[in-house]
Amino acid sequence: ETPCPIQKHDSFVLPFADSPLDNEHITDHVYTQMITKARKYVYIMTPYLIVDNSMVSALCTASKSGVDIRIITPRRFDKRIVHFTTRSYYRELIKAGIRVYEYIPGFIHSKTFVSDDDTAVIGSANMDFRSLYLQFECGVWMYRAEAVTELRDDFLKTLEVCHEMTAKE
């Protein structure tokens, strides 16, 4: 008898959907859980970073607990006010030890989370209030799948064409 691939690889790939009609806020819960459960790192790529106090608190607490948190947002923007609102969070995050980068070559629209070489999410949801609470979104949560380390490697390669922001900037 051939073993089930999930048993063989001990990995999971779980698609999910989020709806503003059910008050579940699935994406927010998935992102928050990844941040709070991380022990080594959380790498985030998002075109928009407009988050509530609980998300800022989760990010800062994880960073202050020794988790390496890095966030990439685009330097080139598609919406001026959204870009400056995104930047308004940088100082507090950097002060908490979070490394914030801006992607230089153009507008980056990736929405990825990867953590501790075992968990990742890729999907349509930005890290902003509209995506987390008001819009229909979808994503794929992965645990111990080969794509997790591929997303990590992609993130690290993307850092090569990013500028690390400072609190002064």
JSON list of C-alpha atoms in Angstrom, two decimals:
[
{"chain": "A", "resi": 1, "resn": "GLU", "atom": "CA", "xyz": [0.00, 0.00, 0.00]},
{"chain": "A", "resi": 2, "resn": "THR", "atom": "CA", "xyz": [1.36, 3.42, -0.99]},
{"chain": "A", "resi": 3, "resn": "PRO", "atom": "CA", "xyz": [1.35, 5.95, 1.85]},
{"chain": "A", "resi": 4, "resn": "CYS", "atom": "CA", "xyz": [-0.67, 9.14, 1.50]},
{"chain": "A", "resi": 5, "resn": "PRO", "atom": "CA", "xyz": [1.55, 12.02, 0.20]},
{"chain": "A", "resi": 6, "resn": "ILE", "atom": "CA", "xyz": [0.60, 14.15, 3.20]},
{"chain": "A", "resi": 7, "resn": "GLN", "atom": "CA", "xyz": [1.84, 11.46, 5.58]},
{"chain": "A", "resi": 8, "resn": "LYS", "atom": "CA", "xyz": [4.96, 10.91, 3.51]},
{"chain": "A", "resi": 9, "resn": "HIS", "atom": "CA", "xyz": [5.94, 14.58, 3.52]},
{"chain": "A", "resi": 10, "resn": "ASP", "atom": "CA", "xyz": [4.13, 15.74, 6.65]},
{"chain": "A", "resi": 11, "resn": "SER", "atom": "CA", "xyz": [3.05, 18.88, 4.80]},
{"chain": "A", "resi": 12, "resn": "PHE", "atom": "CA", "xyz": [-0.23, 20.72, 4.38]},
{"chain": "A", "resi": 13, "resn": "VAL", "atom": "CA", "xyz": [-1.54, 23.18, 1.80]},
{"chain": "A", "resi": 14, "resn": "LEU", "atom": "CA", "xyz": [-4.82, 24.76, 2.80]},
{"chain": "A", "resi": 15, "resn": "PRO", "atom": "CA", "xyz": [-6.66, 27.26, 0.59]},
{"chain": "A", "resi": 16, "resn": "PHE", "atom": "CA", "xyz": [-8.89, 29.73, 2.42]},
{"chain": "A", "resi": 17, "resn": "ALA", "atom": "CA", "xyz": [-11.30, 32.50, 1.63]},
{"chain": "A", "resi": 18, "resn": "ASP", "atom": "CA", "xyz": [-12.23, 35.58, 3.59]},
{"chain": "A", "resi": 19, "resn": "SER", "atom": "CA", "xyz": [-15.53, 37.42, 3.41]},
{"chain": "A", "resi": 20, "resn": "PRO", "atom": "CA", "xyz": [-16.66, 40.70, 4.96]},
{"chain": "A", "resi": 21, "resn": "LEU", "atom": "CA", "xyz": [-20.11, 39.16, 5.42]},
{"chain": "A", "resi": 22, "resn": "ASP", "atom": "CA", "xyz": [-19.30, 36.65, 8.17]},
{"chain": "A", "resi": 23, "resn": "ASN", "atom": "CA", "xyz": [-17.29, 38.69, 10.73]},
{"chain": "A", "resi": 24, "resn": "GLU", "atom": "CA", "xyz": [-14.62, 35.95, 10.86]},
{"chain": "A", "resi": 25, "resn": "HIS", "atom": "CA", "xyz": [-11.62, 37.98, 9.60]},
{"chain": "A", "resi": 26, "resn": "ILE", "atom": "CA", "xyz": [-9.77, 34.82, 8.57]},
{"chain": "A", "resi": 27, "resn": "THR", "atom": "CA", "xyz": [-6.78, 36.55, 6.95]},
{"chain": "A", "resi": 28, "resn": "ASP", "atom": "CA", "xyz": [-6.22, 38.78, 9.97]},
{"chain": "A", "resi": 29, "resn": "HIS", "atom": "CA", "xyz": [-6.28, 35.70, 12.23]},
{"chain": "A", "resi": 30, "resn": "VAL", "atom": "CA", "xyz": [-3.89, 33.77, 9.97]},
{"chain": "A", "resi": 31, "resn": "TYR", "atom": "CA", "xyz": [-1.41, 36.68, 9.79]},
{"chain": "A", "resi": 32, "resn": "THR", "atom": "CA", "xyz": [-1.62, 37.36, 13.53]},
{"chain": "A", "resi": 33, "resn": "GLN", "atom": "CA", "xyz": [-1.14, 33.70, 14.40]},
{"chain": "A", "resi": 34, "resn": "MET", "atom": "CA", "xyz": [1.92, 33.44, 12.18]},
{"chain": "A", "resi": 35, "resn": "ILE", "atom": "CA", "xyz": [3.44, 36.50, 13.86]},
{"chain": "A", "resi": 36, "resn": "THR", "atom": "CA", "xyz": [2.68, 35.38, 17.43]},
{"chain": "A", "resi": 37, "resn": "LYS", "atom": "CA", "xyz": [3.81, 31.76, 16.89]},
{"chain": "A", "resi": 38, "resn": "ALA", "atom": "CA", "xyz": [7.08, 32.65, 15.15]},
{"chain": "A", "resi": 39, "resn": "ARG", "atom": "CA", "xyz": [10.26, 31.84, 17.03]},
{"chain": "A", "resi": 40, "resn": "LYS", "atom": "CA", "xyz": [12.95, 32.72, 14.45]},
{"chain": "A", "resi": 41, "resn": "TYR", "atom": "CA", "xyz": [11.62, 35.02, 11.75]},
{"chain": "A", "resi": 42, "resn": "VAL", "atom": "CA", "xyz": [8.65, 36.45, 9.84]},
{"chain": "A", "resi": 43, "resn": "TYR", "atom": "CA", "xyz": [9.20, 37.91, 6.38]},
{"chain": "A", "resi": 44, "resn": "ILE", "atom": "CA", "xyz": [6.36, 39.95, 4.90]},
{"chain": "A", "resi": 45, "resn": "MET", "atom": "CA", "xyz": [5.89, 41.40, 1.43]},
{"chain": "A", "resi": 46, "resn": "THR", "atom": "CA", "xyz": [2.92, 43.70, 0.97]},
{"chain": "A", "resi": 47, "resn": "PRO", "atom": "CA", "xyz": [2.15, 46.67, -1.29]},
{"chain": "A", "resi": 48, "resn": "TYR", "atom": "CA", "xyz": [0.12, 48.37, 1.46]},
{"chain": "A", "resi": 49, "resn": "LEU", "atom": "CA", "xyz": [0.81, 48.43, 5.20]},
{"chain": "A", "resi": 50, "resn": "ILE", "atom": "CA", "xyz": [-2.11, 50.09, 6.95]},
{"chain": "A", "resi": 51, "resn": "VAL", "atom": "CA", "xyz": [-2.79, 48.05, 10.06]},
{"chain": "A", "resi": 52, "resn": "ASP", "atom": "CA", "xyz": [-4.66, 48.42, 13.31]},
{"chain": "A", "resi": 53, "resn": "ASN", "atom": "CA", "xyz": [-3.14, 48.65, 16.79]},
{"chain": "A", "resi": 54, "resn": "SER", "atom": "CA", "xyz": [-3.46, 44.91, 17.45]},
{"chain": "A", "resi": 55, "resn": "MET", "atom": "CA", "xyz": [-1.40, 44.05, 14.35]},
{"chain": "A", "resi": 56, "resn": "VAL", "atom": "CA", "xyz": [1.22, 46.69, 15.19]},
{"chain": "A", "resi": 57, "resn": "SER", "atom": "CA", "xyz": [1.34, 45.32, 18.73]},
{"chain": "A", "resi": 58, "resn": "ALA", "atom": "CA", "xyz": [1.76, 41.72, 17.51]},
{"chain": "A", "resi": 59, "resn": "LEU", "atom": "CA", "xyz": [4.58, 42.75, 15.16]},
{"chain": "A", "resi": 60, "resn": "CYS", "atom": "CA", "xyz": [6.39, 44.85, 17.77]},
{"chain": "A", "resi": 61, "resn": "THR", "atom": "CA", "xyz": [5.98, 42.29, 20.56]},
{"chain": "A", "resi": 62, "resn": "ALA", "atom": "CA", "xyz": [7.35, 39.50, 18.36]},
{"chain": "A", "resi": 63, "resn": "SER", "atom": "CA", "xyz": [10.31, 41.66, 17.35]},
{"chain": "A", "resi": 64, "resn": "LYS", "atom": "CA", "xyz": [11.06, 42.65, 20.94]},
{"chain": "A", "resi": 65, "resn": "SER", "atom": "CA", "xyz": [10.93, 38.93, 21.81]},
{"chain": "A", "resi": 66, "resn": "GLY", "atom": "CA", "xyz": [13.80, 38.24, 19.43]},
{"chain": "A", "resi": 67, "resn": "VAL", "atom": "CA", "xyz": [11.91, 37.32, 16.24]},
{"chain": "A", "resi": 68, "resn": "ASP", "atom": "CA", "xyz": [13.58, 38.70, 13.09]},
{"chain": "A", "resi": 69, "resn": "ILE", "atom": "CA", "xyz": [10.77, 40.58, 11.36]},
{"chain": "A", "resi": 70, "resn": "ARG", "atom": "CA", "xyz": [11.36, 42.10, 7.94]},
{"chain": "A", "resi": 71, "resn": "ILE", "atom": "CA", "xyz": [8.81, 43.86, 5.78]},
{"chain": "A", "resi": 72, "resn": "ILE", "atom": "CA", "xyz": [9.11, 44.84, 2.12]},
{"chain": "A", "resi": 73, "resn": "THR", "atom": "CA", "xyz": [6.83, 47.50, 0.64]},
{"chain": "A", "resi": 74, "resn": "PRO", "atom": "CA", "xyz": [7.22, 49.28, -2.72]},
{"chain": "A", "resi": 75, "resn": "ARG", "atom": "CA", "xyz": [9.12, 52.54, -3.07]},
{"chain": "A", "resi": 76, "resn": "ARG", "atom": "CA", "xyz": [7.14, 53.32, -6.25]},
{"chain": "A", "resi": 77, "resn": "PHE", "atom": "CA", "xyz": [3.50, 53.66, -5.39]},
{"chain": "A", "resi": 78, "resn": "ASP", "atom": "CA", "xyz": [0.24, 53.41, -7.23]},
{"chain": "A", "resi": 79, "resn": "LYS", "atom": "CA", "xyz": [-1.72, 55.49, -4.71]},
{"chain": "A", "resi": 80, "resn": "ARG", "atom": "CA", "xyz": [0.09, 58.45, -3.14]},
{"chain": "A", "resi": 81, "resn": "ILE", "atom": "CA", "xyz": [-1.99, 58.74, 0.06]},
{"chain": "A", "resi": 82, "resn": "VAL", "atom": "CA", "xyz": [-1.79, 54.98, 0.66]},
{"chain": "A", "resi": 83, "resn": "HIS", "atom": "CA", "xyz": [2.00, 55.07, 0.24]},
{"chain": "A", "resi": 84, "resn": "PHE", "atom": "CA", "xyz": [2.42, 57.90, 2.74]},
{"chain": "A", "resi": 85, "resn": "THR", "atom": "CA", "xyz": [0.04, 56.20, 5.15]},
{"chain": "A", "resi": 86, "resn": "THR", "atom": "CA", "xyz": [2.13, 53.01, 4.81]},
{"chain": "A", "resi": 87, "resn": "ARG", "atom": "CA", "xyz": [5.26, 55.01, 5.57]},
{"chain": "A", "resi": 88, "resn": "SER", "atom": "CA", "xyz": [3.63, 56.51, 8.67]},
{"chain": "A", "resi": 89, "resn": "TYR", "atom": "CA", "xyz": [4.03, 53.11, 10.38]},
{"chain": "A", "resi": 90, "resn": "TYR", "atom": "CA", "xyz": [7.76, 52.76, 9.68]},
{"chain": "A", "resi": 91, "resn": "ARG", "atom": "CA", "xyz": [9.13, 54.74, 12.65]},
{"chain": "A", "resi": 92, "resn": "GLU", "atom": "CA", "xyz": [7.24, 52.74, 15.28]},
{"chain": "A", "resi": 93, "resn": "LEU", "atom": "CA", "xyz": [8.09, 49.43, 13.63]},
{"chain": "A", "resi": 94, "resn": "ILE", "atom": "CA", "xyz": [11.78, 50.29, 13.18]},
{"chain": "A", "resi": 95, "resn": "LYS", "atom": "CA", "xyz": [11.97, 51.51, 16.79]},
{"chain": "A", "resi": 96, "resn": "ALA", "atom": "CA", "xyz": [10.72, 48.03, 17.85]},
{"chain": "A", "resi": 97, "resn": "GLY", "atom": "CA", "xyz": [13.55, 46.38, 15.88]},
{"chain": "A", "resi": 98, "resn": "ILE", "atom": "CA", "xyz": [11.59, 45.51, 12.75]},
{"chain": "A", "resi": 99, "resn": "ARG", "atom": "CA", "xyz": [13.56, 45.92, 9.54]},
{"chain": "A", "resi": 100, "resn": "VAL", "atom": "CA", "xyz": [11.55, 47.76, 6.88]},
{"chain": "A", "resi": 101, "resn": "TYR", "atom": "CA", "xyz": [12.61, 47.82, 3.24]},
{"chain": "A", "resi": 102, "resn": "GLU", "atom": "CA", "xyz": [11.35, 49.52, 0.13]},
{"chain": "A", "resi": 103, "resn": "TYR", "atom": "CA", "xyz": [11.55, 47.73, -3.21]},
{"chain": "A", "resi": 104, "resn": "ILE", "atom": "CA", "xyz": [13.40, 49.98, -5.67]},
{"chain": "A", "resi": 105, "resn": "PRO", "atom": "CA", "xyz": [12.91, 48.67, -9.27]},
{"chain": "A", "resi": 106, "resn": "GLY", "atom": "CA", "xyz": [9.17, 49.34, -9.48]},
{"chain": "A", "resi": 107, "resn": "PHE", "atom": "CA", "xyz": [5.83, 48.72, -7.85]},
{"chain": "A", "resi": 108, "resn": "ILE", "atom": "CA", "xyz": [5.77, 45.35, -6.08]},
{"chain": "A", "resi": 109, "resn": "HIS", "atom": "CA", "xyz": [2.36, 43.83, -5.57]},
{"chain": "A", "resi": 110, "resn": "SER", "atom": "CA", "xyz": [3.29, 40.56, -3.81]},
{"chain": "A", "resi": 111, "resn": "LYS", "atom": "CA", "xyz": [1.41, 39.57, -0.69]},
{"chain": "A", "resi": 112, "resn": "THR", "atom": "CA", "xyz": [3.45, 36.92, 1.11]},
{"chain": "A", "resi": 113, "resn": "PHE", "atom": "CA", "xyz": [4.17, 35.86, 4.67]},
{"chain": "A", "resi": 114, "resn": "VAL", "atom": "CA", "xyz": [6.82, 33.28, 5.48]},
{"chain": "A", "resi": 115, "resn": "SER", "atom": "CA", "xyz": [7.88, 32.16, 8.94]},
{"chain": "A", "resi": 116, "resn": "ASP", "atom": "CA", "xyz": [10.46, 29.86, 10.55]},
{"chain": "A", "resi": 117, "resn": "ASP", "atom": "CA", "xyz": [11.07, 27.80, 7.38]},
{"chain": "A", "resi": 118, "resn": "ASP", "atom": "CA", "xyz": [7.85, 25.89, 7.96]},
{"chain": "A", "resi": 119, "resn": "THR", "atom": "CA", "xyz": [4.83, 28.17, 7.42]},
{"chain": "A", "resi": 120, "resn": "ALA", "atom": "CA", "xyz": [3.82, 30.55, 4.63]},
{"chain": "A", "resi": 121, "resn": "VAL", "atom": "CA", "xyz": [0.82, 32.32, 3.14]},
{"chain": "A", "resi": 122, "resn": "ILE", "atom": "CA", "xyz": [0.43, 33.71, -0.34]},
{"chain": "A", "resi": 123, "resn": "GLY", "atom": "CA", "xyz": [-2.78, 35.32, -1.50]},
{"chain": "A", "resi": 124, "resn": "SER", "atom": "CA", "xyz": [-4.72, 38.39, -2.52]},
{"chain": "A", "resi": 125, "resn": "ALA", "atom": "CA", "xyz": [-4.92, 40.15, 0.88]},
{"chain": "A", "resi": 126, "resn": "ASN", "atom": "CA", "xyz": [-2.81, 43.22, 1.55]},
{"chain": "A", "resi": 127, "resn": "MET", "atom": "CA", "xyz": [-1.85, 44.19, 5.08]},
{"chain": "A", "resi": 128, "resn": "ASP", "atom": "CA", "xyz": [-4.42, 46.93, 5.19]},
{"chain": "A", "resi": 129, "resn": "PHE", "atom": "CA", "xyz": [-7.77, 47.46, 6.85]},
{"chain": "A", "resi": 130, "resn": "ARG", "atom": "CA", "xyz": [-9.76, 47.03, 3.63]},
{"chain": "A", "resi": 131, "resn": "SER", "atom": "CA", "xyz": [-8.24, 43.63, 2.82]},
{"chain": "A", "resi": 132, "resn": "LEU", "atom": "CA", "xyz": [-8.34, 42.35, 6.39]},
{"chain": "A", "resi": 133, "resn": "TYR", "atom": "CA", "xyz": [-11.90, 43.43, 7.23]},
{"chain": "A", "resi": 134, "resn": "LEU", "atom": "CA", "xyz": [-13.90, 44.80, 4.29]},
{"chain": "A", "resi": 135, "resn": "GLN", "atom": "CA", "xyz": [-13.11, 42.86, 1.11]},
{"chain": "A", "resi": 136, "resn": "PHE", "atom": "CA", "xyz": [-13.43, 39.37, -0.30]},
{"chain": "A", "resi": 137, "resn": "GLU", "atom": "CA", "xyz": [-9.94, 37.81, -0.32]},
{"chain": "A", "resi": 138, "resn": "CYS", "atom": "CA", "xyz": [-8.37, 34.41, -0.78]},
{"chain": "A", "resi": 139, "resn": "GLY", "atom": "CA", "xyz": [-5.09, 32.77, 0.08]},
{"chain": "A", "resi": 140, "resn": "VAL", "atom": "CA", "xyz": [-3.17, 29.57, 0.56]},
{"chain": "A", "resi": 141, "resn": "TRP", "atom": "CA", "xyz": [-1.68, 28.63, 3.94]},
{"chain": "A", "resi": 142, "resn": "MET", "atom": "CA", "xyz": [1.22, 26.20, 3.71]},
{"chain": "A", "resi": 143, "resn": "TYR", "atom": "CA", "xyz": [2.93, 24.14, 6.37]},
{"chain": "A", "resi": 144, "resn": "ARG", "atom": "CA", "xyz": [6.17, 22.29, 5.64]},
{"chain": "A", "resi": 145, "resn": "ALA", "atom": "CA", "xyz": [5.53, 22.50, 1.91]},
{"chain": "A", "resi": 146, "resn": "GLU", "atom": "CA", "xyz": [8.40, 22.97, -0.51]},
{"chain": "A", "resi": 147, "resn": "ALA", "atom": "CA", "xyz": [6.93, 26.34, -1.51]},
{"chain": "A", "resi": 148, "resn": "VAL", "atom": "CA", "xyz": [7.63, 27.72, 1.99]},
{"chain": "A", "resi": 149, "resn": "THR", "atom": "CA", "xyz": [11.39, 27.72, 1.52]},
{"chain": "A", "resi": 150, "resn": "GLU", "atom": "CA", "xyz": [10.94, 28.91, -2.07]},
{"chain": "A", "resi": 151, "resn": "LEU", "atom": "CA", "xyz": [9.01, 31.94, -0.76]},
{"chain": "A", "resi": 152, "resn": "ARG", "atom": "CA", "xyz": [11.73, 32.54, 1.84]},
{"chain": "A", "resi": 153, "resn": "ASP", "atom": "CA", "xyz": [14.43, 32.41, -0.84]},
{"chain": "A", "resi": 154, "resn": "ASP", "atom": "CA", "xyz": [12.43, 34.74, -3.08]},
{"chain": "A", "resi": 155, "resn": "PHE", "atom": "CA", "xyz": [12.07, 37.21, -0.21]},
{"chain": "A", "resi": 156, "resn": "LEU", "atom": "CA", "xyz": [15.82, 37.14, 0.53]},
{"chain": "A", "resi": 157, "resn": "LYS", "atom": "CA", "xyz": [16.64, 37.59, -3.18]},
{"chain": "A", "resi": 158, "resn": "THR", "atom": "CA", "xyz": [14.21, 40.51, -3.37]},
{"chain": "A", "resi": 159, "resn": "LEU", "atom": "CA", "xyz": [16.04, 42.21, -0.48]},
{"chain": "A", "resi": 160, "resn": "GLU", "atom": "CA", "xyz": [19.02, 42.61, -2.82]},
{"chain": "A", "resi": 161, "resn": "VAL", "atom": "CA", "xyz": [17.11, 45.27, -4.77]},
{"chain": "A", "resi": 162, "resn": "CYS", "atom": "CA", "xyz": [15.58, 46.99, -1.76]},
{"chain": "A", "resi": 163, "resn": "HIS", "atom": "CA", "xyz": [16.61, 49.94, 0.37]},
{"chain": "A", "resi": 164, "resn": "GLU", "atom": "CA", "xyz": [16.46, 49.47, 4.14]},
{"chain": "A", "resi": 165, "resn": "MET", "atom": "CA", "xyz": [14.62, 52.38, 5.72]},
{"chain": "A", "resi": 166, "resn": "THR", "atom": "CA", "xyz": [15.85, 54.11, 8.84]},
{"chain": "A", "resi": 167, "resn": "ALA", "atom": "CA", "xyz": [13.87, 55.86, 11.56]},
{"chain": "A", "resi": 168, "resn": "LYS", "atom": "CA", "xyz": [15.35, 59.16, 10.42]},
{"chain": "A", "resi": 169, "resn": "GLU", "atom": "CA", "xyz": [14.09, 58.65, 6.87]}
]
